[in-house]
Amino acid sequence: MKAQEDIIIAHNEKGAERFLGRIEGKEPVFICTIGNTETAKIPGISAAGKYPEITDYTPAADVELLFYGECKCIDGVPVTPDGIPTPALITRSALSLADIPVFAVSGGVRVKPLAPFIDLMGEPGEDIRTGRAVKNVEEIIRRAEVVGRNFSKTADYLVVGESIPGGTTTALGVLLAMGLDAEQKVSSSMPVNPHNLKTLVVEEGLRAAGVKAGDFKSDPIGAVASVGDPMMAAFSGLVIGAASRIPVLMAGGTQMTAILSIIRGLRREVLENVAIGTTRWIVQDESSDIRGIVSQIGDVPIIAANLNFSDSKIEGLRAYERGVVKEGVGAGGVSIAAFLKTDGRVSCKILLREIEENYRRMVG
Amino acid sequence: MKAQEDIIIAHNEKGAERFLGRIEGKEPVFICTIGNTETAKIPGISAAGKYPEITDYTPAADVELLFYGECKCIDGVPVTPDGIPTPALITRSALSLADIPVFAVSGGVRVKPLAPFIDLMGEPGEDIRTGRAVKNVEEIIRRAEVVGRNFSKTADYLVVGESIPGGTTTALGVLLAMGLDAEQKVSSSMPVNPHNLKTLVVEEGLRAAGVKAGDFKSDPIGAVASVGDPMMAAFSGLVIGAASRIPVLMAGGTQMTAILSIIRGLRREVLENVAIGTTRWIVQDESSDIRGIVSQIGDVPIIAANLNFSDSKIEGLRAYERGVVKEGVGAGGVSIAAFLKTDGRVSCKILLREIEENYRRMVG
């Protein structure tokens, strides 16, 4: 497989090879799952927006960027406080090079995309420090399942990604609530990972919910409802609905481990049909440990796109090499899907050229 | 083709054969397009609900029935004033027998389905007698185009259907506004077609819009905005977005001719890639004339499912043979798709058995 030099196998090599063999040359559908959580507005938690309040717009703007190559609800594109652009730029570039179809599914957003999306009628999530983070979790999951099942009848495999600022903190919430050893292990969109702040926020949430770490070990719905976010509910339902029939590449970083844990609690058997697809920046990140969390959950393969922006002429892209952003909006998984769909005609190199072109056009 | 005895070719035989050849054995996606118009509440206009006010719920309930095999926003299923059940019963039966994936797209509804649907953020339509029936027509079309384009990358062909009470009256509105000879030619869900009432309603709408029949000959957006409905905007956009790449079976009765007229005005070339898929009850209806309208627009083939309920043990189904309901929710087109996908293993006979079973379960 030509594409292989562009792909890193980071966990469960045999399973990963098997998974890659099943999706190589096949026709994927990409679904971008979105949500909001008030957790993102806690100062220092999220870099998925220039300042905390504007993170409300990030998921909607990301979806617009995926569909139209430009955002509609904001000027320019979502950026970190340092001006580094959203990974949706990578996703959009990979989707268009490989002509991969895209759909958006909302688990509950504060700002609706000015683009078509599948509404699961969920509400935006509360700050997890309330201990009552998400309403109607089961209903959102059930609706998402129906969507996943229907997509599984038309696509060869699904790539499912996410955009939700604050998502690694809510992921930590669900992981700890479900009794996993995840402290200091989740990733961050910031160059310096605010592990301690995240832990404090989660602990406050668990306290407010009247529980302690591990109390939701076999209750994923309770974990999400207390200290999770609406994106997770939508994402888990999509995977559960699709993966009994087709492979699902879960496109994201350490947030995917929270989804895995939810899925294991609801429909363990579908884990055999999933893999995590992420970026080199995640699997080589020294401030997080995706393998360490996944291996507590199951033998799910981790595959990473070997993206490397160090030689880019664009400073805003080279910044990715310093650990900013790292992943999001399915960037890693969609890159992998683009390599595999085109039998390597789309490579990391060609993808970077497209990203640079889009950067110049969208960010200037 | 085994399926052929179950299919009637009703217009443009050569084109129809060619179209059938292209979709036979292929994998369709069905999209149910929904909308509401206040026009449905004019007494005597619509039988798509037990009484005029409840027609608000019909599209949402139809979508729920398609996804879940039961309605959620109402008890039972949508029925005509005489208690004859929605054609969604046919559609659901055909979808499940042939394992065809289904999605819902809303152009603008008053009642949202308690099921996943793609929101184009349109508003429910006004009574066309106001002459200002639909807001943001262009935007809805453009969003639907994006959806159609993305589905065209994953499906072999699309079947697009509709649920909007009052839809044949708004269809007449657009047809007359665009200068077509459609008077006394559109169909009706009632056994006695209220042609004169429909014409009066449309005339009042055109007058209120300050125009006369034909004034929107080359302005489909203006026609829909004045005397159309939001479903049409969504439907047209879906077809335009998909049909440049894959065949689209437009599943419906005479309403499809209004969509054809809109498409011809916006993107004439895609008409070569579409056909109308409907029911025997439409093509043999003596109170309407689908061929007479289509032939004014272009050489689009008309294909009909040879459904015949005269031997059914269920009175509520035999009523279809007396001209009640006739078509809707893509019933005819989806039946055709089910025959062709299964190489005739699903036939009219087998489909009727499934419909009867679903009838007993859902209607009692």
XYZ file of C-alpha atoms in Angstrom:
728
model
C 0.000 0.000 0.000
C 1.579 3.225 -1.246
C -0.106 5.256 1.420
C 1.689 3.502 4.220
C 4.654 5.874 4.451
C 2.111 8.555 5.236
C 0.558 6.534 8.038
C 1.945 5.713 11.468
C 0.626 2.689 13.315
C 0.752 3.694 16.930
C -1.064 0.929 18.796
C -2.164 -2.679 18.148
C -0.179 -3.207 14.969
C -1.967 -6.352 13.823
C -5.398 -4.906 14.416
C -4.379 -1.708 12.659
C -3.074 -3.565 9.592
C -6.280 -5.564 9.458
C -8.389 -2.423 9.791
C -6.394 -0.599 7.112
C -6.736 -3.566 4.786
C -10.496 -3.403 5.124
C -10.824 0.282 4.294
C -8.099 0.697 1.678
C -9.456 1.957 -1.624
C -13.004 1.986 -0.230
C -15.513 4.814 -0.203
C -15.854 6.610 3.135
C -18.359 9.143 4.377
C -17.093 11.741 6.842
C -19.387 12.937 9.603
C -18.387 15.920 11.682
C -20.105 15.757 15.063
C -20.489 19.050 16.875
C -21.529 20.351 20.257
C -20.923 23.120 22.749
C -20.173 22.966 26.441
C -19.994 25.923 28.783
C -16.888 24.226 30.163
C -14.954 25.766 27.272
C -15.457 29.204 28.783
C -13.482 28.466 31.937
C -10.358 30.601 31.431
C -7.341 28.511 30.464
C -9.297 25.428 29.367
C -9.587 25.746 25.583
C -7.569 27.241 22.745
C -10.307 26.508 20.236
C -11.103 30.168 19.775
C -9.377 33.526 20.107
C -11.007 34.047 23.533
C -13.306 31.886 25.677
C -16.683 33.435 24.743
C -16.088 33.058 21.023
C -15.642 29.291 21.322
C -19.451 29.158 21.038
C -18.962 29.827 17.326
C -16.109 27.408 16.650
C -18.103 24.220 15.884
C -20.524 26.060 13.586
C -17.664 27.860 11.846
C -15.774 24.591 11.417
C -18.773 22.974 9.737
C -19.199 25.960 7.425
C -15.532 25.745 6.516
C -15.885 22.044 5.690
C -18.865 22.626 3.413
C -18.002 25.908 1.781
C -14.285 26.468 2.206
C -15.095 29.551 4.224
C -16.842 30.412 7.464
C -20.136 32.264 7.510
C -20.978 32.895 11.152
C -17.586 34.519 11.828
C -15.064 36.511 9.815
C -12.003 34.512 8.829
C -11.615 31.102 10.461
C -11.500 29.930 14.095
C -8.045 30.558 15.567
C -6.283 29.965 18.867
C -5.447 32.975 21.058
C -2.104 33.046 19.200
C -3.827 33.167 15.833
C -3.167 29.562 14.811
C -5.977 28.356 12.535
C -8.452 25.549 13.125
C -7.563 21.990 12.048
C -10.723 22.122 9.910
C -8.314 23.581 7.363
C -6.574 20.205 7.189
C -9.869 18.327 7.061
C -11.317 20.499 4.303
C -8.158 20.102 2.243
C -8.155 16.314 2.599
C -11.891 16.042 1.862
C -11.657 18.066 -1.302
C -8.491 16.387 -2.635
C -10.027 12.937 -2.191
C -13.610 13.964 -3.007
C -14.954 12.527 0.253
C -18.575 13.376 1.136
C -19.195 15.250 4.362
C -22.167 15.582 6.704
C -22.550 17.370 10.021
C -24.431 16.097 13.056
C -25.222 18.280 16.043
C -25.514 16.811 19.527
C -26.400 20.266 20.887
C -24.919 23.622 19.903
C -25.273 27.197 21.085
C -24.626 28.604 17.596
C -26.119 26.749 14.627
C -24.017 26.348 11.498
C -25.150 28.363 8.494
C -24.824 25.114 6.579
C -26.895 21.952 6.436
C -26.607 19.701 9.477
C -28.460 16.799 11.009
C -30.222 18.020 14.098
C -30.571 15.514 16.928
C -32.483 18.143 18.909
C -30.027 18.073 21.801
C -29.236 21.134 23.863
C -25.801 22.721 24.337
C -23.955 21.310 27.342
C -23.573 22.993 30.710
C -20.311 23.626 32.539
C -19.376 20.229 33.956
C -18.714 21.863 37.326
C -22.514 21.839 37.741
C -22.503 18.025 37.670
C -25.462 18.238 35.265
C -23.684 18.653 31.979
C -25.971 17.115 29.338
C -29.733 16.651 29.074
C -31.460 13.738 27.293
C -28.267 11.782 26.719
C -30.064 8.559 25.914
C -32.365 10.204 23.416
C -29.472 11.842 21.574
C -27.627 8.544 21.441
C -30.688 6.753 20.116
C -31.278 9.336 17.402
C -27.623 9.271 16.418
C -27.785 5.477 16.194
C -30.496 5.738 13.565
C -28.334 8.127 11.575
C -25.297 5.853 11.888
C -27.309 2.827 10.826
C -28.606 4.594 7.733
C -25.145 5.830 6.736
C -23.837 2.283 7.170
C -26.128 1.217 4.325
C -24.564 3.625 1.845
C -20.888 4.090 2.838
C -18.134 1.451 2.808
C -16.894 2.878 6.073
C -17.426 5.968 8.221
C -14.935 8.488 9.466
C -16.432 10.333 12.418
C -14.804 13.492 13.794
C -15.724 16.183 16.276
C -15.592 19.881 16.971
C -16.292 20.959 20.524
C -14.140 23.441 22.396
C -13.385 22.214 25.900
C -13.753 18.636 24.694
C -10.634 17.195 26.298
C -11.801 18.394 29.713
C -15.205 16.784 29.347
C -13.382 13.699 28.044
C -11.337 13.634 31.238
C -14.595 14.009 33.123
C -16.153 10.919 31.553
C -12.936 8.905 31.795
C -12.503 9.599 35.515
C -16.207 9.162 36.199
C -15.977 5.747 34.559
C -13.005 4.768 36.651
C -10.194 5.013 34.126
C -6.720 6.180 34.984
C -6.635 9.257 32.749
C -5.163 11.986 34.916
C -2.376 13.866 33.151
C -3.153 11.757 30.081
C -5.640 13.750 27.979
C -4.367 16.036 25.269
C -4.800 19.794 24.879
C -5.070 22.296 22.038
C -2.618 24.477 23.969
C 1.142 24.149 23.856
C 1.254 23.770 27.652
C -1.360 21.251 28.764
C -3.354 22.606 31.754
C -3.668 19.176 33.387
C -4.159 20.436 36.915
C -6.881 22.873 35.982
C -8.699 20.124 34.079
C -8.505 17.778 37.038
C -9.843 20.453 39.391
C -12.744 21.170 37.060
C -13.634 17.483 36.788
C -13.353 16.960 40.538
C -15.688 19.875 41.119
C -18.135 18.349 38.628
C -18.057 14.934 40.250
C -18.548 16.527 43.659
C -21.528 18.540 42.385
C -22.999 15.345 40.925
C -22.602 13.723 44.324
C -20.280 11.001 43.056
C -16.620 10.129 43.064
C -14.252 8.888 40.375
C -15.285 5.436 39.178
C -18.890 5.638 40.384
C -20.128 5.615 36.776
C -17.981 2.605 35.870
C -20.888 0.783 34.285
C -23.118 3.784 33.622
C -21.877 5.690 30.571
C -25.174 7.580 30.243
C -24.791 8.840 33.792
C -21.177 9.806 33.177
C -22.040 11.877 30.101
C -25.099 13.419 31.748
C -23.003 14.508 34.740
C -19.594 15.526 33.410
C -19.628 14.908 29.642
C -20.746 16.906 26.620
C -23.458 16.593 23.928
C -20.957 15.838 21.144
C -20.057 12.574 22.906
C -23.650 11.420 22.953
C -24.030 12.061 19.234
C -20.639 10.539 18.400
C -21.198 7.368 20.433
C -24.612 6.827 18.901
C -23.263 7.233 15.373
C -20.537 4.660 16.009
C -22.919 2.196 17.670
C -25.400 2.551 14.815
C -22.816 2.073 12.062
C -20.126 -0.239 13.396
C -22.239 -3.370 13.568
C -22.215 -3.289 9.767
C -19.176 -1.321 8.564
C -15.784 -0.199 9.948
C -15.712 3.161 11.698
C -12.576 5.265 11.945
C -12.975 7.440 15.031
C -11.157 10.600 13.999
C -9.738 12.495 16.944
C -7.250 12.556 19.770
C -7.675 11.597 23.418
C -11.361 12.557 23.332
C -11.857 9.341 21.383
C -10.942 7.339 24.477
C -13.933 8.775 26.326
C -16.135 7.737 23.402
C -14.587 4.261 23.461
C -15.369 3.977 27.137
C -18.981 5.014 26.538
C -19.336 2.528 23.687
C -17.796 -0.257 25.739
C -20.425 0.346 28.389
C -23.308 0.367 25.915
C -22.436 -2.079 23.121
C -19.072 -3.659 23.737
C -19.077 -5.841 20.607
C -18.905 -2.917 18.173
C -15.417 -2.044 19.462
C -14.135 -4.821 17.211
C -15.068 -2.751 14.211
C -13.465 0.571 15.152
C -10.044 2.188 15.130
C -8.825 5.596 16.216
C -7.451 7.756 13.404
C -5.447 10.725 14.591
C -2.379 12.855 13.884
C 1.349 12.427 14.500
C 1.061 15.387 16.880
C -1.168 13.332 19.165
C 0.694 10.030 19.113
C 4.027 11.792 19.675
C 2.699 14.217 22.266
C 4.652 14.004 25.501
C 2.060 15.854 27.552
C -0.678 13.269 26.922
C -0.935 9.503 26.607
C -3.571 8.194 24.239
C -2.124 4.656 24.214
C -2.129 4.558 28.002
C -5.857 5.268 28.103
C -6.880 3.095 25.150
C -5.086 0.031 26.520
C -7.263 0.228 29.632
C -10.385 0.024 27.482
C -9.695 -2.524 24.762
C -7.423 -3.481 21.950
C -8.548 -0.720 19.618
C -5.915 0.145 16.982
C -4.508 3.667 16.797
C -3.462 4.942 13.380
C -2.001 8.390 12.751
C -1.521 10.571 9.702
C 2.166 11.348 9.442
C 1.535 15.047 8.967
C 4.598 17.226 9.382
C 4.448 20.957 8.940
C 8.044 21.790 9.953
C 9.051 22.648 6.403
C 6.004 24.770 5.680
C 6.662 28.317 4.601
C 3.677 29.387 6.688
C 4.381 30.233 10.318
C 0.746 29.559 11.287
C 1.212 25.957 10.152
C 4.735 25.451 11.529
C 3.190 26.272 14.924
C 1.496 22.847 14.825
C 5.000 21.412 15.303
C 5.258 23.256 18.605
C 2.221 21.422 19.943
C -0.516 23.942 19.293
C -3.940 22.561 18.215
C -2.635 19.010 17.401
C -5.934 17.564 16.205
C -9.637 18.270 15.793
C -12.509 18.295 13.257
C -11.376 14.801 12.223
C -8.158 16.174 10.728
C -6.024 13.068 11.272
C -8.637 10.469 10.383
C -9.814 12.293 7.275
C -6.190 12.654 6.120
C -5.778 8.897 6.496
C -9.025 8.311 4.587
C -7.806 10.603 1.806
C -4.503 8.691 1.511
C -6.291 5.352 1.414
C -9.092 6.348 -0.923
C -6.660 7.666 -3.522
C -4.140 4.824 -3.149
C -1.568 7.359 -2.028
C -2.091 9.846 -4.863
C -2.960 12.175 -2.012
C 0.109 12.036 0.251
C 1.157 14.095 3.263
C 3.204 16.244 0.920
C 0.411 16.927 -1.534
C -1.991 17.485 1.313
C 0.323 20.076 2.888
C 0.473 21.948 -0.410
C -3.343 22.066 -0.517
C -3.500 23.163 3.128
C -1.035 25.969 2.431
C -3.094 27.120 -0.523
C -6.270 27.078 1.534
C -4.460 28.855 4.361
C -3.438 31.677 2.042
C -6.940 31.992 0.677
C -8.815 31.742 3.994
C -6.432 33.172 6.561
C -4.400 35.423 4.280
C -35.399 -7.556 -15.644
C -37.701 -9.503 -13.364
C -38.965 -6.358 -11.754
C -40.494 -5.084 -14.962
C -43.956 -6.598 -14.491
C -44.143 -4.515 -11.343
C -43.249 -1.317 -13.154
C -45.328 0.701 -15.615
C -43.579 2.984 -18.059
C -45.941 5.883 -18.479
C -44.016 8.459 -20.494
C -40.890 8.572 -22.703
C -40.424 4.843 -23.050
C -36.883 4.940 -24.405
C -35.696 7.384 -21.769
C -37.398 5.355 -19.065
C -35.745 2.098 -20.209
C -32.381 3.836 -20.277
C -32.945 5.290 -16.809
C -34.084 1.937 -15.394
C -31.042 0.253 -16.875
C -28.776 2.685 -15.089
C -30.299 2.165 -11.644
C -31.124 -1.544 -11.751
C -29.395 -3.469 -8.985
C -27.697 -0.298 -7.765
C -27.651 1.141 -4.246
C -30.034 4.066 -3.715
C -30.408 6.508 -0.854
C -33.905 7.778 -0.149
C -34.373 11.340 1.029
C -37.741 12.456 2.318
C -38.097 16.208 1.890
C -40.587 17.890 4.175
C -42.226 21.259 4.632
C -45.410 22.920 5.789
C -47.561 25.515 4.112
C -50.500 27.331 5.672
C -52.238 26.692 2.371
C -53.059 23.193 3.656
C -55.411 24.714 6.199
C -57.785 26.170 3.647
C -60.863 23.967 4.059
C -61.226 21.444 1.238
C -57.629 21.683 -0.008
C -55.858 18.757 1.636
C -56.709 15.262 2.816
C -53.262 14.765 4.347
C -54.624 14.844 7.865
C -57.864 14.089 9.695
C -58.693 17.838 9.780
C -56.931 20.924 8.392
C -55.120 22.077 11.565
C -53.543 18.692 12.187
C -51.822 18.709 8.798
C -49.052 20.648 10.590
C -48.022 17.328 12.111
C -48.215 15.164 9.006
C -44.678 15.677 7.592
C -43.041 15.179 11.002
C -45.161 12.101 11.682
C -44.347 10.685 8.245
C -40.613 11.044 8.901
C -40.955 9.370 12.290
C -42.864 6.523 10.679
C -40.101 6.073 8.082
C -37.372 5.932 10.722
C -39.076 4.065 13.536
C -42.063 2.267 12.089
C -44.267 4.366 14.318
C -45.118 8.031 14.806
C -44.009 9.929 17.866
C -45.520 13.406 17.588
C -49.036 12.005 17.088
C -50.912 8.891 18.172
C -51.356 6.354 15.401
C -50.430 7.479 11.897
C -51.544 10.403 9.701
C -54.889 9.638 8.089
C -57.302 11.324 5.703
C -60.621 12.640 7.058
C -62.024 9.190 6.120
C -59.338 7.416 8.144
C -57.224 6.209 5.205
C -53.586 5.968 6.295
C -50.582 7.901 4.994
C -48.643 6.536 2.010
C -45.587 6.588 4.309
C -46.826 3.103 5.201
C -45.975 1.985 1.661
C -42.626 3.773 1.733
C -41.610 2.341 5.090
C -42.527 -1.152 3.954
C -40.503 -0.856 0.742
C -37.496 0.684 2.528
C -37.326 -2.045 5.114
C -37.859 -4.939 2.668
C -35.046 -3.685 0.431
C -32.865 -2.294 3.241
C -32.679 1.145 1.634
C -31.158 3.932 3.760
C -33.351 6.932 4.535
C -32.670 10.548 5.454
C -34.997 13.486 6.022
C -34.448 17.049 4.873
C -36.591 19.935 6.060
C -37.177 22.960 3.879
C -39.214 24.559 6.665
C -41.687 22.887 9.019
C -44.050 24.031 11.725
C -43.653 20.795 13.714
C -40.185 19.232 13.871
C -39.885 15.466 13.564
C -38.868 13.636 16.740
C -36.315 11.916 14.551
C -33.026 13.007 13.001
C -33.369 15.333 10.028
C -31.187 17.680 8.028
C -32.184 21.201 8.864
C -31.854 23.737 6.053
C -33.011 26.435 8.460
C -35.960 27.412 6.303
C -39.249 28.627 7.764
C -42.668 27.035 7.264
C -44.490 28.462 4.272
C -47.323 30.976 4.352
C -50.722 30.606 2.726
C -50.052 31.259 -0.961
C -53.029 33.619 -1.036
C -50.689 36.142 0.609
C -48.460 36.094 -2.484
C -45.463 35.825 -0.137
C -45.347 32.107 0.455
C -41.683 31.268 1.135
C -38.781 33.202 2.629
C -35.113 32.756 1.651
C -35.845 30.470 -1.266
C -32.408 30.869 -2.788
C -30.633 30.109 0.458
C -32.652 26.934 1.034
C -31.932 25.792 -2.511
C -28.224 26.469 -2.093
C -28.031 24.560 1.193
C -29.971 21.658 -0.272
C -27.587 21.615 -3.237
C -24.675 21.009 -0.882
C -26.560 18.115 0.695
C -27.426 16.645 -2.707
C -23.836 16.945 -3.889
C -22.527 15.144 -0.812
C -25.070 12.341 -1.124
C -24.125 11.969 -4.792
C -20.632 10.958 -3.647
C -21.899 8.019 -1.615
C -25.081 6.735 -3.285
C -25.395 5.136 -6.733
C -28.581 7.082 -7.217
C -31.012 9.129 -5.153
C -34.716 8.710 -4.673
C -36.180 11.982 -3.419
C -39.715 12.145 -2.061
C -41.852 14.698 -0.241
C -44.362 15.162 2.492
C -46.199 18.478 2.559
C -49.953 18.757 2.956
C -51.397 21.208 0.454
C -48.534 20.446 -1.915
C -50.544 19.988 -5.093
C -52.071 23.439 -4.668
C -48.680 25.114 -4.247
C -47.517 23.013 -7.210
C -50.351 24.443 -9.268
C -49.267 27.871 -8.033
C -45.719 27.497 -9.314
C -46.818 25.849 -12.560
C -49.261 28.642 -13.402
C -46.850 31.336 -12.228
C -44.272 29.883 -14.604
C -46.684 29.899 -17.500
C -47.515 26.225 -17.805
C -50.910 24.923 -18.792
C -51.681 23.034 -15.597
C -55.247 23.959 -14.776
C -57.359 20.888 -13.958
C -54.182 18.812 -14.329
C -52.682 18.516 -10.825
C -53.583 15.561 -8.668
C -55.264 15.450 -5.271
C -55.184 13.262 -2.182
C -58.988 13.446 -2.197
C -61.264 11.185 -4.197
C -62.895 14.250 -5.789
C -60.230 16.670 -6.975
C -61.103 20.258 -5.910
C -59.685 21.788 -9.090
C -61.748 24.948 -8.992
C -60.886 25.733 -5.388
C -57.178 25.247 -6.161
C -57.348 27.557 -9.133
C -59.117 30.234 -7.087
C -56.491 29.983 -4.350
C -53.643 30.294 -6.849
C -55.292 33.199 -8.628
C -55.692 35.002 -5.331
C -52.000 34.378 -4.601
C -50.855 35.676 -7.943
C -53.051 38.742 -7.552
C -51.625 39.376 -4.059
C -48.117 39.065 -5.494
C -49.066 41.625 -8.122
C -48.440 39.284 -11.033
C -50.369 37.186 -13.495
C -49.962 33.626 -14.757
C -46.718 33.268 -16.682
C -45.009 36.324 -15.213
C -42.465 34.078 -13.453
C -41.759 32.123 -16.647
C -38.007 32.493 -16.241
C -37.932 33.213 -12.501
C -38.428 29.993 -10.531
C -37.159 31.604 -7.328
C -39.806 34.306 -7.640
C -42.495 31.705 -8.366
C -41.661 29.665 -5.256
C -41.290 32.754 -3.081
C -44.718 34.001 -4.159
C -46.937 30.947 -4.530
C -44.786 27.888 -3.773
C -43.775 26.031 -0.638
C -40.522 25.392 1.275
C -40.438 21.684 0.376
C -39.996 22.630 -3.277
C -36.952 24.733 -2.543
C -35.301 21.903 -0.626
C -36.312 19.292 -3.204
C -35.071 21.295 -6.189
C -31.751 21.999 -4.514
C -31.223 18.335 -3.682
C -31.859 17.308 -7.278
C -29.645 20.048 -8.710
C -26.833 19.123 -6.315
C -26.982 15.399 -7.022
C -28.082 14.969 -10.628
C -24.944 16.327 -12.238
C -23.224 13.188 -10.956
C -25.817 10.460 -10.387
C -29.371 9.640 -11.528
C -32.189 11.017 -9.391
C -35.607 9.409 -9.239
C -38.060 12.136 -8.290
C -40.589 10.242 -6.234
C -44.002 11.838 -6.313
C -47.039 12.733 -8.345
C -47.921 15.949 -10.123
C -45.988 17.995 -7.569
C -42.884 16.699 -9.330
C -43.808 18.718 -12.394
C -43.504 21.944 -10.426
C -40.050 20.823 -9.265
C -39.116 20.003 -12.856
C -40.169 23.464 -13.924
C -38.067 25.033 -11.159
C -35.046 22.917 -12.095
C -35.438 23.724 -15.770
C -35.279 27.410 -14.894
C -32.199 27.028 -12.705
C -30.090 24.258 -14.208
C -31.691 22.837 -17.306
C -28.936 20.294 -18.049
C -29.606 18.170 -14.952
C -33.036 17.244 -16.331
C -31.251 14.670 -18.475
C -30.394 12.739 -15.358
C -33.821 12.577 -13.703
C -37.020 10.590 -14.005
C -40.313 10.753 -12.148
C -41.134 7.646 -10.119
C -44.768 7.455 -9.023
C -47.705 5.113 -8.516
C -50.213 3.486 -10.819
C -52.881 5.575 -9.060
C -51.264 8.737 -10.411
C -50.592 7.657 -13.984
C -54.094 6.178 -14.324
C -55.823 9.058 -12.540
C -58.537 10.594 -14.691
C -58.833 13.744 -12.636
C -55.207 14.816 -13.230
C -52.731 14.723 -16.089
C -49.098 14.298 -15.128
C -48.013 13.492 -18.710
C -49.732 16.588 -20.001
C -47.697 18.791 -17.697
C -44.372 16.968 -18.031
C -44.445 17.097 -21.794
C -44.585 20.890 -21.636
C -41.366 20.913 -19.631
C -39.079 18.323 -21.159
C -38.720 14.723 -22.102
C -38.460 13.420 -18.556
C -39.465 9.753 -18.234
C -42.349 8.778 -15.964
C -42.185 5.374 -14.293
C -44.851 3.990 -11.964
C -44.981 1.209 -9.418
C -47.773 -1.132 -10.460
C -49.269 -1.182 -6.976
C -52.750 -2.605 -6.780
C -54.609 -2.912 -3.517
C -57.953 -4.146 -4.886
C -57.461 -7.641 -3.509
C -56.298 -6.491 -0.075
C -58.269 -7.779 2.858
C -57.887 -4.369 4.471
C -60.551 -1.810 3.641
C -58.183 1.090 4.488
C -55.888 -0.104 1.707
C -58.594 -0.972 -0.831
C -59.618 2.678 -0.520
C -56.487 3.594 -2.500
C -58.230 1.985 -5.483
C -61.022 4.538 -5.170
C -58.541 7.394 -5.662
C -57.864 8.405 -2.088
C -54.279 9.498 -1.253
C -52.732 8.098 -4.501
C -49.136 9.021 -3.739
C -46.853 10.812 -1.275
C -43.771 10.375 0.923
C -42.017 8.892 -2.106
C -44.263 5.817 -2.025
C -44.145 5.069 -5.752
C -40.480 5.857 -6.343
C -39.291 3.964 -3.286
C -41.376 0.943 -4.332
C -39.661 1.027 -7.722
C -36.261 1.332 -6.038
C -37.070 -1.670 -3.834
C -38.057 -3.786 -6.874
C -34.880 -2.833 -8.730
C -32.477 -3.145 -5.818
C -33.638 -6.678 -5.055
C -33.874 -7.788 -8.680
C -37.582 -8.366 -8.206
C -37.326 -10.403 -5.003
C -39.427 -7.581 -3.625
C -42.455 -7.482 -5.914
C -45.765 -5.628 -5.725
C -47.272 -8.732 -4.172
C -44.642 -9.149 -1.478
C -44.701 -5.436 -0.813
C -48.467 -5.488 -0.308
C -48.103 -8.286 2.222
C -45.579 -6.201 4.177
C -47.813 -3.129 3.947
C -50.748 -5.124 5.306
C -48.652 -6.375 8.184
C -47.477 -2.861 8.989
C -51.033 -1.603 8.652
C -52.274 -4.106 11.233
C -49.453 -3.210 13.591
C -49.624 0.569 13.211
C -53.246 1.308 12.402
C -54.838 -1.709 14.051
